[in-house]
Amino acid sequence: MRLERRAQVPLRLVVVAPLAAVAVALLLAGGLIAAAGVSPLTAYVEMVVGALGSRLSITEMLTRATPLILTGLAAAVAFRARLWNIGAEGQFFVGALVTAWIGHSLSLPGPLGIPVLMVAGMASGALLLAGPAYLRLRFSVDEVVTTLLLNFIVILFVGMMIEGPLRDPLAFGWPSSVPVDGAFRLPDLVPRTRLHIGFLFALAAAAVVWVILARTVFGAETRAAGLNARAATFAGISLPRTLMGVAMLSGALAGLAGSVEVLGVTAGVTTTMSPGFGYAGIVVAMLAALHPAGVVAAALFVATVFVGADAMSRATGVPSFIADVIVALCLLTMLVALMFTTYRVRR
Amino acid sequence: MIDALELLLNTSLWAAVLRIATPLIFGVLGALLCERSGVLNLGIEGIMTMGAMTGWLTVYMGADLWAGLLVAAISGGLMGLLHAMLTVPLGLSQHVSGLGITLFASALSYYLYRLIVVVGDLPPTIEPFGPLSIPILSELPVLGPILFSQTLPTYLALLSVAVMAYMLARTPLGLAIRMTGENPHAVEAQGLNPIRIRIGAVVAGSALMAVGGAFLTTAAFNSFFPEMVQGRGWICIALVVFASWRPGKALLGALLFAFFDAYQLRLQTVVEGVPYQLFLMAPYVLSIGALILVARRARVPDALMAPYRRGER
C-alpha cells in the first residue's frame, strides 16, 4: 500500500469526510452503549432530544458552545502555524481569573467596563502563551510540554487566589472568587435562560479570525509557516515574528473564552468552572479541519454531545463519560478522514 | 528552617522518593523507547490511566496482582498499537494523534469502570502489593528501609532501567531502534523494515507506560478513581527531554522529580503561612526549568516526528 498526495482535493470529499468521520465515531461508540445494555438508537435519540428538544435545552447547548468556539479558534489558529498550543485550558483560567479580579474592584459603567475586562482577559491569555512561544524560539523548548505544565500551574494558582486574596466570604465556604460587579454581567440573549450575548461575541470572533487568516498578509504568513517553515524563511517571512503573532492571537482567544464565561455565566472564578474547555477546543479545531467557519459547526456538535449525554445518562443509565468517548473517537476518525482527503491510496 | 533540613534526614522521605518515582520510571522508559524509534507518544497520560484501570479491574475480578500488571501491559500495548497505526503507516500528526489517544484512553477507562463496577460512597478496593523486605539487606541501617523494603513493582522498575539501557546500547535490536529514530532510510538500506520497528517500539513502550499506571492502583493505592494519574504522563514527556533520551539519566530525572514531590508534601507540614498550592506547583515549575536548562544541549533523535514513507524523502 502506498500513499500519494492528491494534486487537488475534490470538494465532495471536503464535505463528506467530516460527516463520515462523525458517523463512524457514533457507530463505534454505539457498540459501547450496547455493552451497557441500552439500544444505541434509543440512546442517540435521547441525546439529541436532551440537547435540542426544548427551548431551555437549546439555549443550554449554545451556552456550552460559546467557550468551545473560542478555545476551538485558539487551537485552530495555533495548529495552522504548527504551534502546538495545548495550554488553552490554562489560558482560559488565567483569562477568567484576571476578569474576576479586575471586575470586582473596577468602577466603570457596564458598556465601558465590559470591553475593558474582555481585553484584560485576552491580554492575560496572550501573555501566558508568550512565555512558551519565547522558550520555543529562543531555547527550542518543546511548547507542548511547557503549555501543558502551565495548565497545572495556573489552576493551582487560581485555587490559591480563591482561598486567599480573592476569597468570596459570602460563598459559605464554597471555593469561589468574589463575583464581578453586577454592571459587568453580560445581558441575556434569551430571557430566563443562561444564554448570554457572549455567544454572539464568539460568532464575531470566528468571523474576525476567518478574515485575518484568509484576507491578510499575516494570515498568509501563518499558513506558509505551518506548511513548510524552511521554505517560509527562505521566502523572507520572519518565523519568530509570525509565531509570536500566532501565539498572541491564540492565547488571546482562549483568554477571551475564560473572560466571557465569567462575565456571562459564573460571575466569579472557580477551579471547576471548566469541564476541559481547553482540551475539547483541540477536538473542535481538528473536527473543523482548522477552519474558522468549521469551528462554529464543530463546537455546536461537541456541545450537543456534552449537553445531550447528561440527559441521556439520566434517562438510560449509560455512564455520562460516554460523551468524552464520543468526542475523542470523533477526533481519531477525523484524523483518518483528513488523511484520505489529502492523500490517495495506491497499491 | 531547621525542621525543613531535618526532614531530609528522615528515611521515610527517601523510601517515599523511590515509591513516587516508580510510575515515572516506567512511564519515562516507555516514552523514551517510542521516541528513540522516532515516534512521539503524547498518549502517555491516557495510556497510564488505562493501565491503572485495567490493572486494578483484573485484580478486582479475582485474578492475582501479576495478572493485573500483565493485563495493564496488554491494554497499554493495544492503545500504543492504535497510535502506531495512525502515525507510522498513515503518517498522521504525532502530536494530534497522541492527544487523541490520551482523550480516548482516559474517557474509555472512566466509562468502562463505571459500567462494570458499582460505586457507592467509597470506591471499592483490592489487596495491593505489600512492601517486600529483602532478607538481611533490609536490615542494613538507613539503606535497608529505603532501598530494600519496597514493593516488587519498584524493583521491577529499577530492573527495567538496566534492561532498557543494555538493550538500546548493546544489542542489534537496540541499534536498529536507535537507527530508525535517526535515519529510517539507512535502516531500510540494511534490509530492515523501519515501519515494523517503529510499530513494535511504540507498542512495547506503551505497554511499559501502562504498567506505570497500574502501579498506582495495585501498589501505591488500592482503588481506581478518575484523574488519578494527575499529569504524571506529561511529566514523563518532560523527563525524556531532561534525560537526553538516555535510560540512566531517565532514572535520575524520575528520582529528582519524585524527591521534590515527596519533599514538598512534608514541607507543607512544617512550613506555615505559605499556601499549599505553591508547594504543589513546585514540581511543575522545576520541570519547566529543567527543560530550559537541558533543551539546548539535548540531542533529539533526528527523525523524531518525521513520518517515514517508502521512496519519499
PDB file of C-alpha atoms in Angstrom, chain B residues 4 8 17 28 31 51 63 84-85 99 114 118 125 131-132 151-152 158 213 219 233 237 269 294 307:
ATOM      1  CA  ALA B   4      12.938  21.698  56.884  1.00  0.00           C
ATOM      2  CA  LEU B   8      15.997  15.394  54.696  1.00  0.00           C
ATOM      3  CA  VAL B  17      11.007   9.088  46.818  1.00  0.00           C
ATOM      4  CA  VAL B  28       9.629   7.695  31.105  1.00  0.00           C
ATOM      5  CA  ALA B  31       8.132   7.301  26.280  1.00  0.00           C
ATOM      6  CA  GLY B  51      -3.254   0.722  32.728  1.00  0.00           C
ATOM      7  CA  ALA B  63      -7.010 -12.550  39.348  1.00  0.00           C
ATOM      8  CA  ALA B  84       1.337   3.467  15.916  1.00  0.00           C
ATOM      9  CA  MET B  85      -1.132   2.585  13.134  1.00  0.00           C
ATOM     10  CA  LEU B  99      -3.588  13.859  22.267  1.00  0.00           C
ATOM     11  CA  ARG B 114     -18.443   2.980  35.727  1.00  0.00           C
ATOM     12  CA  VAL B 118     -20.846  -0.467  41.150  1.00  0.00           C
ATOM     13  CA  THR B 125     -10.679  -1.617  47.000  1.00  0.00           C
ATOM     14  CA  PRO B 131       6.291  -3.987  50.786  1.00  0.00           C
ATOM     15  CA  LEU B 132       8.695  -6.888  50.427  1.00  0.00           C
ATOM     16  CA  THR B 151       7.111  -3.375  46.676  1.00  0.00           C
ATOM     17  CA  LEU B 152       8.047  -5.800  43.904  1.00  0.00           C
ATOM     18  CA  LEU B 158      14.771  -0.471  38.539  1.00  0.00           C
ATOM     19  CA  GLY B 213      -0.207   3.453  35.616  1.00  0.00           C
ATOM     20  CA  ALA B 219       0.766  -0.847  44.805  1.00  0.00           C
ATOM     21  CA  GLY B 233       2.306  11.218  31.963  1.00  0.00           C
ATOM     22  CA  ILE B 237       7.361  13.553  28.443  1.00  0.00           C
ATOM     23  CA  THR B 269       3.598  20.207  57.478  1.00  0.00           C
ATOM     24  CA  VAL B 294      18.694  20.967  29.072  1.00  0.00           C
ATOM     25  CA  PRO B 307       6.788  10.283   9.207  1.00  0.00           C
TER      26      PRO B 307
END
